[in-house]
Coordinates of C-alpha atoms and ligand atoms in Angstrom, one line a residue:
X1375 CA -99.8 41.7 -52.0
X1376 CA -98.1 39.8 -55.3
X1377 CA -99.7 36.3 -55.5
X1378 CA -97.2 33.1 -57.0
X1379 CA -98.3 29.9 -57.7
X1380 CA -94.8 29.3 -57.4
X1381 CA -92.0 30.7 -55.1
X1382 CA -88.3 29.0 -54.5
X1383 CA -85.6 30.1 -52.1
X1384 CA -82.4 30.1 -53.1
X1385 CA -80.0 30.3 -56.0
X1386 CA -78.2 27.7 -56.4
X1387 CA -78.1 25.1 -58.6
X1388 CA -81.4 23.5 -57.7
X1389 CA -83.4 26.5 -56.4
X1390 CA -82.5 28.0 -60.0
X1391 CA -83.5 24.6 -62.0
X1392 CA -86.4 24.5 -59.8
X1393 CA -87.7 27.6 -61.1
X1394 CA -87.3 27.5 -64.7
X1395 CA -89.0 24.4 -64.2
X1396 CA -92.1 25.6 -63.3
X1397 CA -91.9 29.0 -65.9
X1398 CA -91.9 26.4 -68.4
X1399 CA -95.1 25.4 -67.0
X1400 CA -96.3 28.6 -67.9
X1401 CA -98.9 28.5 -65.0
X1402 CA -98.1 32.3 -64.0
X1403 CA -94.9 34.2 -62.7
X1404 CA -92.5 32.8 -60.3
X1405 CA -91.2 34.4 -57.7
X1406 CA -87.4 33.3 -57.1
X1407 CA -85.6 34.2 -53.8
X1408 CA -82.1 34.8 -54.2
X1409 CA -79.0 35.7 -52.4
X1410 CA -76.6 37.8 -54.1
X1411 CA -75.6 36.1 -58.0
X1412 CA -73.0 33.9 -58.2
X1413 CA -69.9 35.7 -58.6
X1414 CA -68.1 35.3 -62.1
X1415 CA -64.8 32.7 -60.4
X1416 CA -61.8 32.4 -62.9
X1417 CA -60.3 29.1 -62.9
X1418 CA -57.6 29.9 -60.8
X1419 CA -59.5 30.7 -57.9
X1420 CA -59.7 29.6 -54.4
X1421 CA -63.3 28.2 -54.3
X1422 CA -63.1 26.9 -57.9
X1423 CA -64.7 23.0 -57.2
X1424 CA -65.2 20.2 -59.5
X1425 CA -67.8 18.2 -59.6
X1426 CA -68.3 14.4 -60.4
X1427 CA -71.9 14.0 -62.0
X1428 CA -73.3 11.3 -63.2
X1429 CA -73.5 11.5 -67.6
X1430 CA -77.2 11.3 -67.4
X1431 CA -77.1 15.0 -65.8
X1432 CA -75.6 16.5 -68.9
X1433 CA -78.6 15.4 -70.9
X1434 CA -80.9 17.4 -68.5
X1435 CA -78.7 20.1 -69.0
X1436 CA -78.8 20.5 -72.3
X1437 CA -82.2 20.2 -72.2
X1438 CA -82.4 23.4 -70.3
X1439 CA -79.5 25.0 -72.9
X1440 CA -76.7 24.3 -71.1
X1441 CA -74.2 22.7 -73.4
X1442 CA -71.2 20.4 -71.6
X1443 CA -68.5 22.7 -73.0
X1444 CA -70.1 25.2 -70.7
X1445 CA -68.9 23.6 -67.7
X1446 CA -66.1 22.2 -68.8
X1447 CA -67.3 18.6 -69.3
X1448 CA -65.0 17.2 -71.6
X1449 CA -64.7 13.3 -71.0
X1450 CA -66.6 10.7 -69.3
X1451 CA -64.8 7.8 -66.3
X1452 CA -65.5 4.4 -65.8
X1453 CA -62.7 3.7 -63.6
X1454 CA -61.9 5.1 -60.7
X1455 CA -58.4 4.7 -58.3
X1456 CA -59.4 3.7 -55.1
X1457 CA -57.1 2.7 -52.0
X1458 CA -59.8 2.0 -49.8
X1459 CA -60.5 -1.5 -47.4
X1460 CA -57.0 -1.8 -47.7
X1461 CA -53.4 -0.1 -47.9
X1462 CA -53.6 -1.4 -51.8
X1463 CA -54.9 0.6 -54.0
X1464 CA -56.8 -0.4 -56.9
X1465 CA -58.7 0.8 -60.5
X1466 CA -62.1 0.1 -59.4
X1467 CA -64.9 0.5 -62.3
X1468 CA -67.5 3.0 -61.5
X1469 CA -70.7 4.1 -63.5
X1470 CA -70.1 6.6 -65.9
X1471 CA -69.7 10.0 -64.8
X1472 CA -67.8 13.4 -66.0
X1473 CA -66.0 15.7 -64.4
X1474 CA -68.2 19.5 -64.4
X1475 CA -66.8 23.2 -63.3
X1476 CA -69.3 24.0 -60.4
X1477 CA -68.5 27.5 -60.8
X1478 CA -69.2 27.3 -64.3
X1479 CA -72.9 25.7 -64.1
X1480 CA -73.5 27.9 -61.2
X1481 CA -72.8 31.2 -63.7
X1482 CA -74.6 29.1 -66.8
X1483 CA -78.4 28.2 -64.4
X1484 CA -77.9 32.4 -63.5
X1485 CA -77.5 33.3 -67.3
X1486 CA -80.6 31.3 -67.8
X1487 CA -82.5 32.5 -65.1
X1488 CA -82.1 36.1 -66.1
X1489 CA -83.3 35.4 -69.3
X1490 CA -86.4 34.2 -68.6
X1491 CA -88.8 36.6 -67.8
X1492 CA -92.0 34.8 -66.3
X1493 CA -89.1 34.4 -63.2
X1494 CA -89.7 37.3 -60.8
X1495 CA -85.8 37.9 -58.9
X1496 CA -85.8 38.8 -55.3
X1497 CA -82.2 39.4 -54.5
X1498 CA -80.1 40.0 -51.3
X1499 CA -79.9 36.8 -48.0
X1500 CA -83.9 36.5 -47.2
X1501 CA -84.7 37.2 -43.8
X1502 CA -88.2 35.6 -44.2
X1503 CA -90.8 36.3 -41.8
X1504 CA -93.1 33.6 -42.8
X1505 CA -96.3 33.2 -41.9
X1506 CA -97.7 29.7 -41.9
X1507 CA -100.8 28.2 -43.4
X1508 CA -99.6 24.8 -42.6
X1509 CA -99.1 21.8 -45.2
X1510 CA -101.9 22.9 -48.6
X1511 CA -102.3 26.7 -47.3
X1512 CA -100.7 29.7 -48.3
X1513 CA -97.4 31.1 -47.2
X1514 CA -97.0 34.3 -47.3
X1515 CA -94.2 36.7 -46.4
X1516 CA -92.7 39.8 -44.9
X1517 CA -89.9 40.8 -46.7
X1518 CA -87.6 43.2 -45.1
X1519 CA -88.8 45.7 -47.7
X1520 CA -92.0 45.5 -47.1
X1521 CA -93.1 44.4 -50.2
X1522 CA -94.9 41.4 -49.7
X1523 CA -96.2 38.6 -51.7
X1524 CA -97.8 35.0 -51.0
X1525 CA -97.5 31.7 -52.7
X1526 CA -99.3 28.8 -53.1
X1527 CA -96.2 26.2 -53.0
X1528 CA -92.7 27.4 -51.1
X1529 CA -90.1 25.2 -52.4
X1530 CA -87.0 25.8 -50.0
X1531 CA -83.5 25.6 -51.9
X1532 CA -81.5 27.1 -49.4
X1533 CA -78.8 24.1 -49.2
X1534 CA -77.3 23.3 -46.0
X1535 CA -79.0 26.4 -44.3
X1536 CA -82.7 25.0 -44.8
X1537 CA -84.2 28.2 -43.7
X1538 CA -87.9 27.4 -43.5
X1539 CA -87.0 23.7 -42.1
X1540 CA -88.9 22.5 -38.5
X1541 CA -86.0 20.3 -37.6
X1542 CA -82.4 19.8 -38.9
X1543 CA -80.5 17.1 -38.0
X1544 CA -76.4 16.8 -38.7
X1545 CA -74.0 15.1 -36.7
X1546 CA -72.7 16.8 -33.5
X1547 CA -68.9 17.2 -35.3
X1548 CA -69.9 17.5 -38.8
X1549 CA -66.8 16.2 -41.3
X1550 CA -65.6 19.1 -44.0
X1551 CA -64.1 19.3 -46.9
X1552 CA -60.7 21.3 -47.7
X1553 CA -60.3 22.1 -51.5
X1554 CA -56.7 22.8 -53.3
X1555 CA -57.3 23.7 -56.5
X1556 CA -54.8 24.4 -58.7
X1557 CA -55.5 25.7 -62.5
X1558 CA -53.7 25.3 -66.0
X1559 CA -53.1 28.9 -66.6
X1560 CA -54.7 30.0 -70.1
X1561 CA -52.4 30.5 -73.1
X1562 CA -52.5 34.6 -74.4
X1563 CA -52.6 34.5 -77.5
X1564 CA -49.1 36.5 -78.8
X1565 CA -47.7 35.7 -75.8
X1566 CA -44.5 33.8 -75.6
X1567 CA -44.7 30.9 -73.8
X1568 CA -41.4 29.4 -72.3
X1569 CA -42.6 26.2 -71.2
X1570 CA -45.3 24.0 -72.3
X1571 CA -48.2 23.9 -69.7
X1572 CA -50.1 20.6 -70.5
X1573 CA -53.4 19.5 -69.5
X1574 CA -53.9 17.6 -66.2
X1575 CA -54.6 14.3 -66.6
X1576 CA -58.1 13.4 -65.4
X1577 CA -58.9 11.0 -63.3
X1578 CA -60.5 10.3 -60.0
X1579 CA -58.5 8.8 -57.1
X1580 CA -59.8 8.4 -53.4
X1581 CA -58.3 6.4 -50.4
X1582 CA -58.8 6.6 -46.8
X1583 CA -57.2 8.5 -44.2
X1584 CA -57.8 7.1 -40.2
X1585 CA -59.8 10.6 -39.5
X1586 CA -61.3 10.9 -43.0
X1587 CA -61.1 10.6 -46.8
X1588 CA -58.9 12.3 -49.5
X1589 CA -59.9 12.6 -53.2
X1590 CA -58.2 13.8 -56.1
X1591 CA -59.9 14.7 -59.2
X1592 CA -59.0 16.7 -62.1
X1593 CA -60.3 18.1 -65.7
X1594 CA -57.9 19.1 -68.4
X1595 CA -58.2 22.7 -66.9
X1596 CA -58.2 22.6 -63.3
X1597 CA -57.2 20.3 -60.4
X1598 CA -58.7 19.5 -57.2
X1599 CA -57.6 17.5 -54.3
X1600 CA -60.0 17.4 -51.2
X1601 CA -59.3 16.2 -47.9
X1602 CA -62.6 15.4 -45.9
X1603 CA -63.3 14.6 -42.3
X1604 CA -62.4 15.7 -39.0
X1605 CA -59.2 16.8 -37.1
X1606 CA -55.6 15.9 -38.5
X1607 CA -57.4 15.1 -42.0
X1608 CA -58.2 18.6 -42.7
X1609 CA -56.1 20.2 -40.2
X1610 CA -52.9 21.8 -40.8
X1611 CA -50.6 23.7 -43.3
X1612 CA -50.2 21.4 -46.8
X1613 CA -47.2 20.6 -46.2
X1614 CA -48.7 18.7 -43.4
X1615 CA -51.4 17.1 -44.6
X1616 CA -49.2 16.1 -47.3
X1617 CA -47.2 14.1 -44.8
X1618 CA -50.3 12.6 -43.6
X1619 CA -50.8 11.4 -46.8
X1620 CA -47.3 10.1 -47.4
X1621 CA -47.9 8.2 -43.2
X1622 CA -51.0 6.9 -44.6
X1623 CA -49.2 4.9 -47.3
X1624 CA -51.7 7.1 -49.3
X1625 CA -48.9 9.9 -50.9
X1626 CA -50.2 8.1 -54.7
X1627 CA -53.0 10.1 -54.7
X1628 CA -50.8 13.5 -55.2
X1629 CA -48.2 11.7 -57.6
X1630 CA -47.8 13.0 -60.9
X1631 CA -49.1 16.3 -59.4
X1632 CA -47.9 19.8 -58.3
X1633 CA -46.7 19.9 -54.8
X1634 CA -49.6 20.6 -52.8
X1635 CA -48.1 24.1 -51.7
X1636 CA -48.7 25.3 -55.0
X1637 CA -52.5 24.8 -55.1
X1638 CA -54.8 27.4 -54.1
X1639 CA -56.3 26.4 -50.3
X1640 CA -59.8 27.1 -50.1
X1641 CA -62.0 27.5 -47.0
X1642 CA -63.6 24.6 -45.2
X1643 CA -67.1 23.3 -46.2
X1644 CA -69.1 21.4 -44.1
X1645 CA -70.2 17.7 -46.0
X1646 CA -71.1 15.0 -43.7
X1647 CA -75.0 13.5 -43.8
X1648 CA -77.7 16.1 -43.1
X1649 CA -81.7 16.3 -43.6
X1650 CA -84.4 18.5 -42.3
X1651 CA -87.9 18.6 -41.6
X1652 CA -90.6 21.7 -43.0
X1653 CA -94.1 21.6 -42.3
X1654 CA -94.4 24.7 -44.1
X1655 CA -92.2 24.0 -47.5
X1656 CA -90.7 22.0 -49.9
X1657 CA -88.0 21.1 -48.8
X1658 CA -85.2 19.8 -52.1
X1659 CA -81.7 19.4 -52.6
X1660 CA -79.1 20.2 -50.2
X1661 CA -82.3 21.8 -47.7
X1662 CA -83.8 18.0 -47.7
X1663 CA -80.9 15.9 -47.7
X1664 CA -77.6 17.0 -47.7
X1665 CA -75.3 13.4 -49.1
X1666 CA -72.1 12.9 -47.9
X1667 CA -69.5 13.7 -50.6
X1668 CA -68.3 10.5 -50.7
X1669 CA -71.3 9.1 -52.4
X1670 CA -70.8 11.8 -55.8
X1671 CA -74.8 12.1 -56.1
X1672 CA -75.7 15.6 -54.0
X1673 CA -76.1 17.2 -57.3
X1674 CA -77.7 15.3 -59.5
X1675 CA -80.3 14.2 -56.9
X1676 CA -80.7 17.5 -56.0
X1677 CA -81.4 18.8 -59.7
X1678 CA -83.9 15.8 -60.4
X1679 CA -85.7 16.9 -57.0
X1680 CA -86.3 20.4 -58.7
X1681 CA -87.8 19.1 -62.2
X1682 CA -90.4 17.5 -59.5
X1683 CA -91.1 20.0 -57.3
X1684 CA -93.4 22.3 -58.6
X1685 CA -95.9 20.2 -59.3
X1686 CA -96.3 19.3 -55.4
X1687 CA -99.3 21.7 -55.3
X1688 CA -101.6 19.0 -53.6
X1689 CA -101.1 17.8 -49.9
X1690 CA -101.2 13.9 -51.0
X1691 CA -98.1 15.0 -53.7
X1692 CA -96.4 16.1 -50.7
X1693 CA -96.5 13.2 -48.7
X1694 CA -95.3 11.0 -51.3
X1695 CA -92.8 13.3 -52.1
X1696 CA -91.6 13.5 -48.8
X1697 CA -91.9 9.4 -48.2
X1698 CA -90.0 8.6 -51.4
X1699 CA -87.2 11.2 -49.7
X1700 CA -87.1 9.3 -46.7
X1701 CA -86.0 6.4 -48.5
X1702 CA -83.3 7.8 -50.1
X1703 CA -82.0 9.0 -46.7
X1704 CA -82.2 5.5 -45.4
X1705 CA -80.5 3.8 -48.7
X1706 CA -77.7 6.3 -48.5
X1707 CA -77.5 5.7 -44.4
X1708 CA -77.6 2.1 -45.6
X1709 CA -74.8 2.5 -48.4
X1710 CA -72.6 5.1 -46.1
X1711 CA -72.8 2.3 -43.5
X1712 CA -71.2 -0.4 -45.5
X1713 CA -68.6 1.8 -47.1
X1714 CA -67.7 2.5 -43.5
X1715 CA -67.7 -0.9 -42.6
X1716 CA -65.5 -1.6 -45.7
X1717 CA -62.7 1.2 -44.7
X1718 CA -59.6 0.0 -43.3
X1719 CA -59.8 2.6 -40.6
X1720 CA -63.7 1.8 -39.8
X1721 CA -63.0 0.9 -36.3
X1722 CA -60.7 4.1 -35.5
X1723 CA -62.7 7.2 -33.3
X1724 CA -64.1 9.8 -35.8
X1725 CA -65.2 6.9 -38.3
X1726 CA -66.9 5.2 -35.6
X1727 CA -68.4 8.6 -34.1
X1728 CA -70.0 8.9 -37.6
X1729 CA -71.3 6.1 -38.2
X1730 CA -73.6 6.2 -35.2
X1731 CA -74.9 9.7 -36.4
X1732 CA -75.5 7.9 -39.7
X1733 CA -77.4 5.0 -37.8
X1734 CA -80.4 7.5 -36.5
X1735 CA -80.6 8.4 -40.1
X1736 CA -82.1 5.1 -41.0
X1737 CA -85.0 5.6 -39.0
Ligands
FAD1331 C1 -66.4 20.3 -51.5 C2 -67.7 19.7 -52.1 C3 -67.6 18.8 -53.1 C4 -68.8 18.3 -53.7 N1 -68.6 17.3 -54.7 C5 -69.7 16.8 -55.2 C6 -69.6 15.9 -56.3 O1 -68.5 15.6 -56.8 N2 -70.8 15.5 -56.9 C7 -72.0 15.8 -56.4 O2 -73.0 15.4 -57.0 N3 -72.1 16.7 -55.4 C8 -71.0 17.2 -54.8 N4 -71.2 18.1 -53.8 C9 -72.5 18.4 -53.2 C10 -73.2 19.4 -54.1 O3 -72.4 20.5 -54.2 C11 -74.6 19.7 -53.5 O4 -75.3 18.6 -53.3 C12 -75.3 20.8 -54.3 O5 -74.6 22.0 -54.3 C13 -76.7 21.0 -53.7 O6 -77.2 22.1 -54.4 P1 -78.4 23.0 -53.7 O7 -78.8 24.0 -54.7 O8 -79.4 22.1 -53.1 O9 -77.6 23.8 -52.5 P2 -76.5 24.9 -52.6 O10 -75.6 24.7 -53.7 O11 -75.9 24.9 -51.2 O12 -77.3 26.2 -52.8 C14 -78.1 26.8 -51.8 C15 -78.3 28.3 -52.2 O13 -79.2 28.9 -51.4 C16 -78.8 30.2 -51.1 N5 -79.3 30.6 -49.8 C17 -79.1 30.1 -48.5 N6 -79.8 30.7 -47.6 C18 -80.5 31.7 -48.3 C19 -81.4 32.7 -47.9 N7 -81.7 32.9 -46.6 N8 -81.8 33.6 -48.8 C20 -81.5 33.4 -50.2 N9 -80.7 32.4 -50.6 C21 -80.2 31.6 -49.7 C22 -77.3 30.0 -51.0 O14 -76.6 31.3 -51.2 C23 -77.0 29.1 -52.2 O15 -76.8 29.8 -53.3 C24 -70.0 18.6 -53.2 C25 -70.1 19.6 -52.1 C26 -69.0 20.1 -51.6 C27 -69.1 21.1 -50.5

């Protein structure tokens, strides 16, 4: 049986940090559990998300060699378009964030992780058949293979799935997100080009739907417009939730843009507050506390979670680990709370229904 100081589950953006991380401590081999790789997304794709992150993140980035050009980070915001506790919107100013390709830092953490070669790559969805030494012991696992290993600190990465979690807790009709993306199509070089394809202009607008949210962000590259929540928000062809949008008084948020029939719709991701429980694990990122969108903060949260994590070797580390988690779930319960409370459709059904799920978050 292969013994780890170390082993993470999961690949994405934390699970991966998480593990160079603790390589760099250069306290043995580290066993990382993956799903397949990332797959390489062009621009124009479906799935193909931006990010808003605060600036501080890009320092940590480059810090692992992963340069803001990578990920198409280009400029930073301060301001941001909001049409929120009323049917006027408004440039509201916002800390400074930029605008990253998730795609992109997904590919640049895997080019990174191959490179380093204290990580030991388990790849393929892990069916783990853990067996529990409780909080300080040993896990150790069964892997479908057969080829076992144990490891002195599981740190689980999985995202929303929290595989090794106790408990999970999300709301009975979680709220999703539907992404249109819609990207600048490269210049060939030779190629004759009959019309000029500018840049998008980016920016950051958001206003409030009575069954949800809708944001619309861009980089000079690509374009996104999300609608989140439940039912008629994210139901429906674009041509239809474009209506919604022009009903809600809300129909700024696309102008200057494409019609929405010519973006790319991508499939439905669940996004509304989640956080889980692991005797067994670590629990970081996405696994621990999955943010609302609205708040802009799952990533970098999630990312500073991972530079932390490995050193959670001792039972007391844990415990304060886990405490200082529980008050970020109850500051962003709080926070969620009052921008619900803000919203000019607070009082309607699905924002109402949510906030109560929110409330048992806070405790
Ligand atoms: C539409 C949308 C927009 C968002 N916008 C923003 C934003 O603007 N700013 C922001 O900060 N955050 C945003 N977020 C949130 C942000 O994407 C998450 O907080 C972040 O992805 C969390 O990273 P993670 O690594 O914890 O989880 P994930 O990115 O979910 O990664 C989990 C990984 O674990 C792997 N995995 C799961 N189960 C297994 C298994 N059994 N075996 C092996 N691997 C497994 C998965 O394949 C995946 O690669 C957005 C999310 C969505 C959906």
């Amino acid at each position: 049986m292969k013994h780890y100081r170390v082993a993470v589950l999961g690949n994405g953006p934390v699970g991966i940090l998480a593990a160079l991380c603790a390589a760099r401590q250069g306290r043995g081999p580290v066993l990382l559990l993956a799903a397949d790789p990332p797959a390489s997304v062009d621009a124009g794709g479906s799935g193909y998300r931006i990010e808003a992150v605060p600036v501080s993140l890009l320092a940590l980035l480059l810090e692992y060699g992963i340069h803001p050009h990578l990920i198409g980070a280009e400029q930073t915001h301060d301001l941001r378009q909001v049409q929120w506790d009323s049917k006027a919107s408004m440039s509201l100013p916002t800390p400074k964030t930029v605008h990253i390709h998730r795609p992109a830092l997904e590919q640049a953490l895997w080019q990174k992780l191959l490179q380093e070669p204290r990580i030991h790559l388990r790849l393929g969805e892990q069916s783990l058949q853990l067996h529990d030494a409780g909080a300080g012991g040993t896990n150790s696992a069964d892997s479908d293979n057969g080829d076992d290993w144990h490891a002195d600190l599981l740190i689980d990465a999985s995202g929303r799935a929290a595989r090794t979690a106790s408990s999970i807790d999300k709301s009975q009709q979680p709220w999703v997100a539907r992404l249109f993306t819609l990207a600048r199509q490269a210049r060939q070089p030779g190629r004759f080009h009959s019309h000029f394809q500018p840049d998008f202009q980016p920016h950051f607008k958001l206003a409030a739907l009575p069954q949800g949210y809708v944001y619309s962000l861009a980089t000079p590259q690509v374009q996104n417009v999300v609608f989140v929540g439940r039912g008629k928000a994210v139901k429906g062809s674009a041509g239809e939730l474009q209506q919604l949008l022009h009903g809600a008084q809300a129909g700024w948020v696309l102008q200057g843009l494409p019609d929405l029939m010519e973006f790319h719709g991508g499939m439905a991701h669940p996004v509304s507050l989640q956080w889980a429980t692991s005797e067994r694990s670590v629990l970081i990122g996405d696994a621990a506390l999955a943010r609302d969108i609205l708040s802009s903060q799952g990533l970098s949260c999630g990312l500073s979670e991972a530079l932390c994590a490995p050193d959670l070797g001792t039972p007391l580390a844990r415990a304060s680990f886990q405490e200082r988690q529980k008050q970020q779930r109850q500051l962003h319960a709080t926070a969620l709370l009052n921008q619900i409370r803000s919203c000019l459709y607070g009082i309607e059904t699905a924002w109402q229904d949510y906030a109560q799920f929110i409330l048992t978050a806070r405790t």
